[in-house]
mmCIF file of C-alpha atoms in Angstrom:
data_model
loop_
_atom_site.group_PDB
_atom_site.id
_atom_site.type_symbol
_atom_site.label_atom_id
_atom_site.label_comp_id
_atom_site.label_asym_id
_atom_site.label_seq_id
_atom_site.Cartn_x
_atom_site.Cartn_y
_atom_site.Cartn_z
ATOM 1 C CA MET A 3 88.021 91.776 129.906
ATOM 2 C CA ALA A 4 86.155 89.408 127.583
ATOM 3 C CA ALA A 5 82.826 90.216 129.244
ATOM 4 C CA GLN A 6 83.459 93.950 128.856
ATOM 5 C CA GLY A 7 84.360 93.480 125.204
ATOM 6 C CA VAL A 8 81.157 91.532 124.550
ATOM 7 C CA ALA A 9 79.149 94.235 126.332
ATOM 8 C CA VAL A 10 80.706 96.961 124.156
ATOM 9 C CA ALA A 11 79.983 94.956 120.993
ATOM 10 C CA ALA A 12 76.366 94.313 122.002
ATOM 11 C CA LEU A 13 75.686 97.943 122.953
ATOM 12 C CA SER A 14 77.307 99.239 119.758
ATOM 13 C CA ALA A 15 75.233 96.805 117.714
ATOM 14 C CA LEU A 16 72.035 97.849 119.484
ATOM 15 C CA ALA A 17 72.704 101.558 118.935
ATOM 16 C CA THR A 18 73.658 101.132 115.278
ATOM 17 C CA PHE A 19 70.731 98.841 114.490
ATOM 18 C CA THR A 20 68.289 101.199 116.221
ATOM 19 C CA ILE A 21 69.553 104.154 114.207
ATOM 20 C CA PHE A 22 69.471 102.498 110.782
ATOM 21 C CA ALA A 23 66.502 100.137 111.137
ATOM 22 C CA PHE A 24 64.235 102.159 113.376
ATOM 23 C CA LEU A 25 65.054 105.856 113.461
ATOM 24 C CA ILE A 26 66.239 106.666 109.939
ATOM 25 C CA PRO A 27 63.115 105.217 108.227
ATOM 26 C CA GLN A 28 61.032 107.676 110.280
ATOM 27 C CA MET A 29 62.558 110.520 108.219
ATOM 28 C CA ASP A 30 59.924 109.994 105.560
ATOM 29 C CA PRO A 31 60.498 112.161 102.442
ATOM 30 C CA GLU A 32 56.703 112.444 102.117
ATOM 31 C CA CYS A 33 56.545 114.479 105.332
ATOM 32 C CA SER A 34 56.470 118.243 104.986
ATOM 33 C CA SER A 35 56.539 121.347 107.145
ATOM 34 C CA ASN A 36 53.272 123.098 107.956
ATOM 35 C CA GLY A 37 54.925 126.488 108.277
ATOM 36 C CA THR A 38 55.020 126.458 112.075
ATOM 37 C CA GLY A 39 58.070 124.264 112.389
ATOM 38 C CA SER A 40 56.049 121.067 112.877
ATOM 39 C CA ARG A 41 56.259 118.009 110.656
ATOM 40 C CA VAL A 42 53.119 116.815 108.922
ATOM 41 C CA CYS A 43 53.190 113.226 107.665
ATOM 42 C CA PRO A 44 50.509 111.236 105.826
ATOM 43 C CA LEU A 45 48.819 108.400 107.653
ATOM 44 C CA PRO A 46 50.512 105.011 107.183
ATOM 45 C CA GLU A 47 47.608 103.648 105.108
ATOM 46 C CA ALA A 48 47.693 106.728 102.856
ATOM 47 C CA ARG A 49 51.350 106.429 101.975
ATOM 48 C CA ASN A 50 52.395 105.404 98.522
ATOM 49 C CA PRO A 51 55.326 102.968 98.942
ATOM 50 C CA ALA A 52 56.570 103.856 95.477
ATOM 51 C CA LEU A 53 57.125 107.464 96.611
ATOM 52 C CA ILE A 54 58.782 106.769 99.949
ATOM 53 C CA GLY A 55 62.010 106.591 97.998
ATOM 54 C CA ILE A 56 65.418 105.684 99.309
ATOM 55 C CA LEU A 57 64.228 105.089 102.859
ATOM 56 C CA GLU A 58 61.595 102.528 101.907
ATOM 57 C CA VAL A 59 62.022 99.583 104.265
ATOM 58 C CA ARG A 60 60.527 96.243 105.137
ATOM 59 C CA TRP A 61 60.685 96.998 108.850
ATOM 60 C CA PRO A 62 57.217 97.193 110.507
ATOM 61 C CA PRO A 63 55.932 100.748 111.018
ATOM 62 C CA ALA A 64 56.809 102.177 114.412
ATOM 63 C CA ASP A 65 55.009 105.513 114.364
ATOM 64 C CA GLY A 66 55.016 107.232 117.735
ATOM 65 C CA TRP A 67 58.053 105.305 119.015
ATOM 66 C CA GLU A 68 60.720 107.724 117.812
ATOM 67 C CA GLY A 69 61.377 108.927 121.362
ATOM 68 C CA LEU A 70 62.038 105.386 122.548
ATOM 69 C CA GLY A 71 64.347 104.770 119.599
ATOM 70 C CA ILE A 72 66.346 107.915 120.319
ATOM 71 C CA THR A 73 66.602 106.985 124.006
ATOM 72 C CA VAL A 74 67.813 103.464 123.209
ATOM 73 C CA ALA A 75 70.357 104.726 120.695
ATOM 74 C CA VAL A 76 71.772 107.460 122.932
ATOM 75 C CA LEU A 77 71.960 105.300 126.066
ATOM 76 C CA SER A 78 73.576 102.454 124.129
ATOM 77 C CA VAL A 79 76.195 104.734 122.578
ATOM 78 C CA PHE A 80 77.145 106.348 125.880
ATOM 79 C CA ALA A 81 77.190 103.024 127.707
ATOM 80 C CA ALA A 82 79.446 101.488 125.043
ATOM 81 C CA LEU A 83 81.783 104.491 125.144
ATOM 82 C CA GLY A 84 81.918 104.400 128.930
ATOM 83 C CA ILE A 85 82.820 100.707 129.070
ATOM 84 C CA SER A 86 85.396 101.187 126.279
ATOM 85 C CA ILE A 87 87.104 104.057 128.097
ATOM 86 C CA PHE A 88 87.287 102.275 131.432
ATOM 87 C CA LEU A 89 87.958 98.798 130.043
ATOM 88 C CA SER A 90 90.929 97.530 132.056
ATOM 89 C CA MET A 91 93.813 95.929 130.192
ATOM 90 C CA ASP A 92 96.239 95.739 133.148
ATOM 91 C CA ASP A 93 95.098 92.391 134.503
ATOM 92 C CA PRO A 94 95.731 89.614 133.541
ATOM 93 C CA TRP A 95 98.027 90.909 130.797
ATOM 94 C CA SER A 96 100.566 92.594 133.123
ATOM 95 C CA SER A 97 102.043 89.214 134.054
ATOM 96 C CA ILE A 98 103.065 88.559 130.435
ATOM 97 C CA GLY A 99 104.164 92.049 129.453
ATOM 98 C CA GLY A 100 100.946 94.027 128.972
ATOM 99 C CA ALA A 101 98.529 94.587 126.109
ATOM 100 C CA PRO A 102 97.355 97.611 124.088
ATOM 101 C CA HIS A 103 94.126 99.326 125.126
ATOM 102 C CA THR A 104 92.279 98.685 121.858
ATOM 103 C CA VAL A 105 89.802 95.987 122.848
ATOM 104 C CA GLY A 106 87.000 98.547 123.214
ATOM 105 C CA LEU A 107 87.574 99.837 119.674
ATOM 106 C CA GLN A 108 87.691 96.329 118.225
ATOM 107 C CA ALA A 109 84.485 95.304 119.999
ATOM 108 C CA ALA A 110 82.685 98.468 118.889
ATOM 109 C CA LEU A 111 83.751 97.952 115.272
ATOM 110 C CA ALA A 112 82.609 94.327 115.332
ATOM 111 C CA GLY A 113 79.226 95.147 116.858
ATOM 112 C CA THR A 114 78.657 98.072 114.492
ATOM 113 C CA GLY A 115 79.579 95.941 111.477
ATOM 114 C CA LEU A 116 77.163 93.162 112.395
ATOM 115 C CA ALA A 117 74.358 95.661 113.026
ATOM 116 C CA LEU A 118 74.888 97.435 109.686
ATOM 117 C CA VAL A 119 74.731 94.150 107.820
ATOM 118 C CA ALA A 120 71.556 93.132 109.685
ATOM 119 C CA ALA A 121 69.914 96.523 109.198
ATOM 120 C CA GLY A 122 70.736 96.581 105.498
ATOM 121 C CA ILE A 123 68.739 93.400 104.933
ATOM 122 C CA GLY A 124 65.550 95.245 105.901
ATOM 123 C CA TYR A 125 65.810 97.871 103.174
ATOM 124 C CA VAL A 126 63.876 97.237 99.956
ATOM 125 C CA ARG A 127 66.093 99.392 97.751
ATOM 126 C CA PRO A 128 69.074 97.230 96.704
ATOM 127 C CA ILE A 129 71.451 100.200 96.592
ATOM 128 C CA VAL A 130 70.659 101.057 100.215
ATOM 129 C CA ALA A 131 70.869 97.437 101.351
ATOM 130 C CA LEU A 132 74.203 96.965 99.578
ATOM 131 C CA ALA A 133 75.607 100.256 100.910
ATOM 132 C CA LEU A 134 74.781 99.374 104.507
ATOM 133 C CA ALA A 135 76.009 95.814 104.116
ATOM 134 C CA GLY A 136 79.215 97.093 102.520
ATOM 135 C CA ALA A 137 79.787 99.523 105.370
ATOM 136 C CA GLY A 138 79.168 96.703 107.834
ATOM 137 C CA LEU A 139 81.641 94.403 106.104
ATOM 138 C CA LEU A 140 84.215 97.206 106.093
ATOM 139 C CA ALA A 141 83.739 97.684 109.847
ATOM 140 C CA LEU A 142 84.139 93.939 110.394
ATOM 141 C CA LEU A 143 87.307 93.945 108.283
ATOM 142 C CA LEU A 144 88.740 96.812 110.336
ATOM 143 C CA ALA A 145 87.854 94.934 113.531
ATOM 144 C CA ALA A 146 89.675 91.846 112.223
ATOM 145 C CA LEU A 147 92.748 93.885 111.255
ATOM 146 C CA THR A 148 92.907 95.652 114.617
ATOM 147 C CA TYR A 149 92.521 92.320 116.387
ATOM 148 C CA ARG A 150 95.407 90.903 114.353
ATOM 149 C CA ARG A 151 97.545 93.881 115.317
ATOM 150 C CA PHE A 152 96.466 93.435 118.945
ATOM 151 C CA VAL A 153 97.696 89.825 118.945
ATOM 152 C CA ARG A 154 101.014 90.813 117.367
ATOM 153 C CA THR A 155 101.529 93.551 119.938
ATOM 154 C CA VAL A 156 100.771 91.178 122.829
ATOM 155 C CA ARG A 157 103.304 88.703 121.466
ATOM 156 C CA ARG A 158 105.960 91.395 120.990
ATOM 157 C CA ARG A 159 105.462 92.769 124.505
ATOM 158 C CA HIS A 160 105.618 89.266 125.926
ATOM 159 C CA VAL A 161 108.974 88.623 124.212
ATOM 160 C CA GLU A 162 110.289 91.948 125.557
ATOM 161 C CA HIS A 163 108.960 91.072 129.005
ATOM 162 C CA GLN A 164 110.786 87.747 128.902
ATOM 163 C CA ARG A 165 113.992 89.492 127.818
ATOM 164 C CA ARG A 166 113.821 91.921 130.757
ATOM 165 C CA ARG A 167 113.165 89.044 133.142
ATOM 166 C CA GLN A 168 116.162 87.164 131.737
ATOM 167 C CA LEU A 169 118.432 90.185 132.256
ATOM 168 C CA ARG A 170 117.246 90.732 135.824
ATOM 169 C CA GLU A 171 117.649 87.065 136.734
ATOM 170 C CA HIS A 172 120.871 86.196 134.887
ATOM 171 C CA GLY A 173 122.528 89.486 133.946
ATOM 172 C CA THR A 174 125.321 91.272 135.755
ATOM 173 C CA ARG A 175 124.054 94.076 137.986
ATOM 174 C CA VAL A 176 126.192 97.227 138.208
ATOM 175 C CA ILE A 177 125.736 100.797 139.395
ATOM 176 C CA ALA A 178 125.689 103.439 136.647
ATOM 177 C CA ASP A 179 125.990 107.219 136.889
ATOM 178 C CA VAL A 180 123.088 109.093 135.293
ATOM 179 C CA LEU A 181 124.145 111.452 132.494
ATOM 180 C CA ASP A 182 120.779 112.497 131.076
ATOM 181 C CA VAL A 183 117.078 112.084 131.932
ATOM 182 C CA SER A 184 114.076 112.667 129.693
ATOM 183 C CA TRP A 185 110.495 112.219 130.928
ATOM 184 C CA ARG A 186 107.918 110.595 128.668
ATOM 185 C CA PRO A 187 104.610 111.990 129.957
ATOM 186 C CA GLY A 188 101.583 109.791 129.333
ATOM 187 C CA ALA A 189 103.657 106.705 128.483
ATOM 188 C CA GLY A 190 103.441 105.158 131.931
ATOM 189 C CA THR A 191 100.747 104.697 134.557
ATOM 190 C CA SER A 192 99.713 106.580 137.676
ATOM 191 C CA GLU A 193 102.046 104.311 139.699
ATOM 192 C CA ARG A 194 105.064 104.195 137.388
ATOM 193 C CA GLU A 195 106.388 106.833 135.000
ATOM 194 C CA ILE A 196 108.537 106.125 131.970
ATOM 195 C CA PHE A 197 111.893 107.928 131.620
ATOM 196 C CA GLU A 198 114.549 107.751 128.944
ATOM 197 C CA VAL A 199 117.805 107.545 130.889
ATOM 198 C CA THR A 200 121.376 107.660 129.612
ATOM 199 C CA ALA A 201 123.933 106.355 132.087
ATOM 200 C CA ARG A 202 127.551 105.183 132.290
ATOM 201 C CA PRO A 203 128.197 101.942 134.213
ATOM 202 C CA ARG A 204 130.988 102.458 136.715
ATOM 203 C CA GLY A 205 134.327 101.038 135.672
ATOM 204 C CA THR A 206 133.552 101.304 131.951
ATOM 205 C CA THR A 207 133.516 103.962 129.243
ATOM 206 C CA GLN A 208 130.365 102.533 127.697
ATOM 207 C CA VAL A 209 127.190 104.623 127.700
ATOM 208 C CA VAL A 210 123.802 102.865 127.782
ATOM 209 C CA THR A 211 120.265 104.128 127.290
ATOM 210 C CA ALA A 212 117.066 102.479 128.555
ATOM 211 C CA LEU A 213 113.463 103.253 129.469
ATOM 212 C CA PRO A 214 112.946 102.406 133.143
ATOM 213 C CA GLY A 215 109.488 102.601 134.655
ATOM 214 C CA VAL A 216 109.672 103.873 138.219
ATOM 215 C CA PRO A 217 107.487 105.795 140.681
ATOM 216 C CA ARG A 218 107.740 109.567 140.353
ATOM 217 C CA SER A 219 109.383 109.770 143.797
ATOM 218 C CA ASP A 220 112.192 107.514 142.504
ATOM 219 C CA ALA A 221 112.671 109.436 139.261
ATOM 220 C CA PRO A 222 116.293 109.255 138.035
ATOM 221 C CA VAL A 223 118.217 112.497 138.444
ATOM 222 C CA ILE A 224 121.382 113.724 136.739
ATOM 223 C CA ASP A 225 124.443 112.988 138.937
ATOM 224 C CA GLY A 226 122.423 110.293 140.642
ATOM 225 C CA THR A 227 122.717 106.553 140.038
ATOM 226 C CA VAL A 228 120.646 103.686 138.670
ATOM 227 C CA ASP A 229 120.909 99.896 138.747
ATOM 228 C CA VAL A 230 121.809 98.410 135.372
ATOM 229 C CA CYS A 231 121.512 94.729 134.450
ATOM 230 C CA ALA A 232 123.340 93.504 131.330
ATOM 231 C CA ASP A 233 124.593 90.224 129.890
ATOM 232 C CA GLY A 234 127.173 91.561 127.445
ATOM 233 C CA GLU A 235 124.918 91.275 124.392
ATOM 234 C CA HIS A 236 124.707 94.502 122.422
ATOM 235 C CA ASP A 237 122.459 93.562 119.494
ATOM 236 C CA HIS A 238 119.545 91.576 120.881
ATOM 237 C CA PRO A 239 116.582 91.080 118.437
ATOM 238 C CA THR A 240 114.208 92.792 120.867
ATOM 239 C CA GLY A 241 116.447 95.863 120.997
ATOM 240 C CA ILE A 242 116.686 95.473 124.782
ATOM 241 C CA ASN A 243 120.363 95.180 125.741
ATOM 242 C CA VAL A 244 120.141 96.476 129.320
ATOM 243 C CA VAL A 245 117.513 96.892 132.011
ATOM 244 C CA MET A 246 117.528 99.856 134.378
ATOM 245 C CA ASP A 247 115.927 100.113 137.777
ATOM 246 C CA ALA A 248 115.938 102.785 140.448
ATOM 247 C CA ASP A 249 118.936 102.633 142.778
ATOM 248 C CA PRO A 250 117.652 102.685 146.371
ATOM 249 C CA ASP A 251 120.850 104.432 147.470
ATOM 250 C CA SER A 252 120.722 107.181 144.841
ATOM 251 C CA VAL A 253 119.922 110.812 145.578
ATOM 252 C CA ARG A 254 116.326 111.818 144.938
ATOM 253 C CA ASP A 255 114.918 114.820 143.111
ATOM 254 C CA PRO A 256 113.305 117.055 145.787
ATOM 255 C CA ASP A 257 111.205 118.775 143.109
ATOM 256 C CA PHE A 258 109.868 115.608 141.465
ATOM 257 C CA GLU A 259 106.208 116.563 142.055
ATOM 258 C CA GLN A 260 106.583 119.834 140.138
ATOM 259 C CA ARG A 261 108.946 118.408 137.515
ATOM 260 C CA TYR A 262 106.822 115.299 136.845
ATOM 261 C CA PRO A 263 103.176 116.106 137.662
ATOM 262 C CA ASP A 264 100.644 113.316 137.939
ATOM 263 C CA LEU A 265 98.755 113.736 134.653
ATOM 264 C CA SER A 266 96.142 111.159 135.661
ATOM 265 C CA ARG A 267 94.749 113.642 138.205
ATOM 266 C CA SER A 268 94.731 116.684 135.930
#
């Protein structure tokens, strides 16, 4: 996961730096159209630096390399996006409760911020240099804030994970009759779907609600049953007072494939 994050940051930095330090200066305001749709630019030695204007830079001239710059920028952007999309956050975080899938965004923001600051240094015009550096610092700030939120979310999910483990290991397990089932599409994974289930433990009048994650084939069904683990606490700080699991002896929904389609394959 760390290697993928570094790769996203590096590719994002490369693409951003190429765009602002290599490609954008090629859009010389002194160039003009010759009436046929082609661009006519003065030779480098004939240019008047005082007239180049807002895009005047210290970067060495790279005339004739625009195609390479575009290729580098495009390939870097698509590679970074591809790694971000497929960056796996299931392992090793699943053993402690899971983590949000925001590492790709954080890495891209960090790489983009560093590249903007570096590219801004090359511009002669102070207003351009300051604008790029400011945008880079803003991207770095956003990366830091999202990382802080990431850490908080990991900690919260770990505490909830520990609470569920405590209930399963030390709570009282009872069978409960299912009163209502609501599917939460997209909240689970291809292996386990998330359902909001309301059930009544047998022998009590109490009604409990939980969010079990079970395979689609084991989806809770009204008039069926679920396993409920509880320890008698009704106001736990995590908000988790019971844990529900599929009851292996419960009836199954014969239409689960149509009722709960596998969105990961659509």
